[in-house]
Amino acid sequence: MTSPFRTPEGGRIDRATTVEFTFDGETLTGHPGDTLASALLASGRHRVATSVRLGRPRGVAAAWAEDPGGLVQIEEPFPEPMLLATTVELHDGLAAHGLPGQGRLADVPDSARYDAVHHHVDVLVVGAGPAGLAAALTAARAGARVALVDEQSEAGGSLLSGTERLDDAPALQWVAAAVAELAGHPDVLHLQRTTAFGSYDDGFVLALERRTDHLGAAAPKHVSRQRVWRIRARSIVVATGAHERPVVFADNDRPGTMLAGAARTFLHRYGVLPGREAVVFTTNDSAYDAALDLSRAGVRVQAVVDARPEGSPRRGECEHAGLRVLSGAVVTGTRGTERVTHALVAPFADGQVGASTAIGCDLLLVSGGWNPAVHLFSQARGRLRYDEVLGAFLPGEELDGLAVAGSAAGVFDLAGCLADGQRVARAALSALAVPPAADDRLPAAPAPVVPAAPVVLWRVPDTSGAEGTTSFVDLQRDATVADIVRAVGAGLRSLEHVKRYTTIGTAHDQGKTSGVLTSGIVAELLGVPVQDTGTTTFRPPYTPVAFAALAGRDRGRLFDPERVTALHEWHVAAGAVFEDVGQWKRPRYYPQPGEDMAAAVLRECAAARTGVGILDGSTLGKIDVQGPDAAVLLDRLYTNLMSSLKVGSVRYGVMCGVDGMVIDDGTVLRLAEDRFLVLTTTGGAATVLDWMEEWVQTEWPDLRVHCTSVTEQWVTFPVVGPRSRDVVGSLFPDVDVSTEAFPFMTWRDTALEGVPVRLARISFSGELAYEVYVNPWYAVAVWERLLEAGRPHGITPYGTETMHVLRAEKGYPIIGQDTDGTVTPHDLGMAWAVSKKKPDFIGKRSFTRPANADPLRKQLVGLLPVDRQTVLPEGSQIVEFRADGELPPPPVPMLGHVTSSYRSAELARPFALALVKGGRERIGDTVHVPVGGTLVPVEVTGAVLVDPEGARRDG
Amino acid sequence: MAELLRTHPLQAWAGAFERLPDTVRLTAEPYVAMVDVRLSAVGAEASAALGLDLPTAANTWVPTDDGRAVWLGPDEWLLTSTTEAPEELEARVRAAVLPLGGSAADVSAQRIGLRLTGARVRDVLATGCSIDLHPRVFGRGRSAQTTLGQAGVVLLSLSDGGDDHVVLVRSSFAGYLADWLLDAALEFTPTTARQE
Amino acid sequence: MQLIPCPWCGPREEAEFSYGGQAHVPYPDSPAELSDEEWAHYVFFRANPKGRFAERWNHGAGCRRWFNAIRDTATYRFERVYRLDDPKPGVTELARSREEGTAP
């Protein structure tokens, strides 16, 4: 028998089915409905792991996410570190082992799916305990859109852990009826195994649903394993219950030491006896239920140790059941190695501890009171107030759109929780102007027994001689009372500082049991009210969330959208090697068999300079600018004059920010008196449209002009090289392609079999070139016709790398590569593109700022490595020539940096563009570029290295 | 007139769309002419010139004789036509709105349309769309420019049951969005039809 | 994920918007007549208050319209959004709309 501690009957487990699992290599069994922790306890195993710093044995100390002890690593079905045995649902084939504080990430890819869903509701209820169910029913019956989320595998909350009755029947019957009723409302979303882990602005709550974790290997692969629900609620009801708080004493971390309420949960929900002989140590009445229930289930309760001098009115109940109750007594320590064997019990009065007696036990239950789970309220910036009687922090103010109900608000009796849930839901509905339903009945709960006042006790004075070094506050961090004493002794007053000094509250459990204890102990040491100490800031996530869940489906090829042109499949078929340009996939080069990039690019460049090449330039940004004031707008935004451009012509233009720095460049086609087509860089398409819209909408609403993105309305195929005229002329015979009839920087409209086509004499290479524009519906057809027409001339498709070499040989900068936001048109040698006639344009006034007249501004120049071999790495620094060929000791003054660098087929040597201080004055100088530890001498040249006279553009 | 071959960015996805269940049907809409219309004042004059009433309520669309008129902004609409050629539509609309200070630009190829029908398409959309798609809020005639996955879209509701939508997406993002939708639909796809 | 109320599209997630800095900083009438210092003030200097701040926002992923907003930089709360041609709301007006619950 592997489960000697399993009760003969009862609990929410499926006793008819047995599942097998391994823990620390040992094969054990349990039932569906168990957690790993309950199955381990059923097998008699308390100890789960060793602690992170001290290596002390640690065990299951709570029944859910507040457990500071039972940290495990899952090995099967998929490696996952740092889970709590108390929250891992048992399934067949589960393999796990205890963790000494730190886990190990999987070294195999996670093949499970994760996703996210947006959901909108009127009322979100967090927690399906009595208060939450009452709230959800109230809202659902009123016809509101409701979401009810709860982190457990089934609804019921605290009712799952007890024997309460409602309407004179077991309370869980009402839970089942409530769940069924909610399922009948079409606008109610009810999710179990779903943890609301963060509350954010404007009613936004993130919740993690564990959809298939409990199925183990049987989990369907096409269903996401975990799902992040992005819930937007007009109103939120937080009914998250309360966490039991321990009391700190010496050696309180020994396995077998457990919160009293957790023992009830293990008994009633999982059918497990957490021990045979128990001592119950409490400061309040709630632990009496645990003592009596365990006793009834056959556990020998050796003593109920009540710190209150007057004890509890429930003493009689215990004594009637044969339990010994020691009032005015505390547990001062434990004995045992792997498991508690004795509790040390001593009289306690006026803060003084008497001589202790050892009471034999294998289970020590502790209750120091209850901390309402105010996490979501606090994350929403709700202020907390300290309640002196409860020794706990409660919501201290009303928030718009978020209310707290039930024991999360400090209401601890069943009738009170039901009524509170309903009250809070009705208030939420009223704020949303939704009337409550006429029949809104809740079940009758027995009249509550008014409990005797608890005593607030954070820690028992250490009489063990260990001086608090074994009195654990945060078990996961191995942080003790002694650590807090040291922190306060070091002068720390703020709880935030104490947290960082001691690391309390920074572990996996984020201080669910240790946080308030620390507030209390620090206040005690400082002699200030706990209210003044406060709590540390509650931050999401409430419980740990895997990064995979947060990433959701944005992984692999969906991580970042790939934008492709209409020719993409053609490029793929042609064997193109692609390059990312923003989100675009662009062909970088088209290698032929045996070619590397260098060889392919030299071949493609040679074709464009000596024959004809063709590029898919469709990613260029395109903006349609229309209206009577279109030319006025462009005059204000470009540095040069656009209003003088004739219809049918094209002009290159530069755009600057108000600071005078270049933000984009491109060509402008005048389509009509009142219409222009503005071409931007690929990366600048959205920026430039936004820039235009910003000025038109915010500064110049009087301008009669509209700007529309047409980037994807046209594909653009530059046909480039001395033979381009033959190619374009043969495909479009009705266009006179001669220089005289169709000069450089003009455009013409034509058609191909009825489909409108626009041709433009624009060159980004210095060669004779025609850009062909057509609707992308016909992209493949037109591209293939161009290839066909070019075949006699050896037309060569080329990619972005060749495009870059060709433009760099001509000294044409790429905005964003050769510029960096600190570069003016003058720095680029483009004073010619800056109008002197226009009274103003964006950036003009900045050109006369003193900094822009500095002769040592960095200017764009060419660089030629003297060895005719070295391809300078882009980004290399440029330094003064050193006769000895050695870098001086740092700091080495930098003259500038290499912005573009390529091999040139035309020049038969590598070359580069660079921004160099006072660069144009240095033309002819030799400077050094450190490359891989050696200084490479380079000659500074003008930026235009090929055809400086511009003789080739007309072929 | 010989016809130039037309290609569609989602041609290669047709097979995958075919394998989807009836609860999540995806279909690439045929190419239609689309024009972006800008007009600051909409009134009887504009209706007469255009032969239709542009919707003035934000985030709505209306059917027209041969297409749709979609609100894109307080002075911007998308007009579609299944009967006119792109250049014809632009010329006609431009001529109609120019005297009113408006403008029109052919954007037929800027976006492609995807039709989403079936009982679960709302669930599929909700995996990546932050606006409320509940039929009470987003019934027939509603539209929204928003983000779906990581793509900017214009979303049109075609039914009051929340089971018929059109997504207009930039053509270059069509493949991404199709992959994204297929991936989202996997949960509702019968095992035999899944590409695994 | 905060909601920002677009004056046209209504509340949308903040990720749909882009920030445009301080509102009501008009482009100078005659930049050429400004001193270097005055021009630098226009180009580089913006207020950075704690509390109410008039800002420009753009609903970039939606209707692409610019609008102005009064936002509290300490709480992130949008107290009012208004169109570019609306005047900047005064303090009393904001206080009144808050009391009446008409603020977004």
Tab-separated table of C-alpha atoms in Angstrom, chain A residues 34 39 195 199 245 406 412 508 540 620 656 686 804 861 907:
chain	number	residue	atom	x	y	z
A	34	ASP	CA	-5.080	14.941	-6.145
A	39	ALA	CA	-0.548	12.402	-3.167
A	195	THR	CA	-5.517	32.628	-11.966
A	199	SER	CA	-4.935	43.953	-12.340
A	245	ARG	CA	-0.743	33.262	8.446
A	406	GLY	CA	-15.905	38.089	1.292
A	412	PHE	CA	-14.898	35.322	7.520
A	508	HIS	CA	8.675	32.171	-5.848
A	540	PRO	CA	1.849	41.301	-10.679
A	620	LEU	CA	9.621	51.877	-51.462
A	656	CYS	CA	14.401	67.390	-42.323
A	686	ALA	CA	5.122	55.133	-42.343
A	804	HIS	CA	23.535	49.285	-52.106
A	861	VAL	CA	33.049	61.238	-47.685
A	907	LEU	CA	36.484	50.070	-59.166
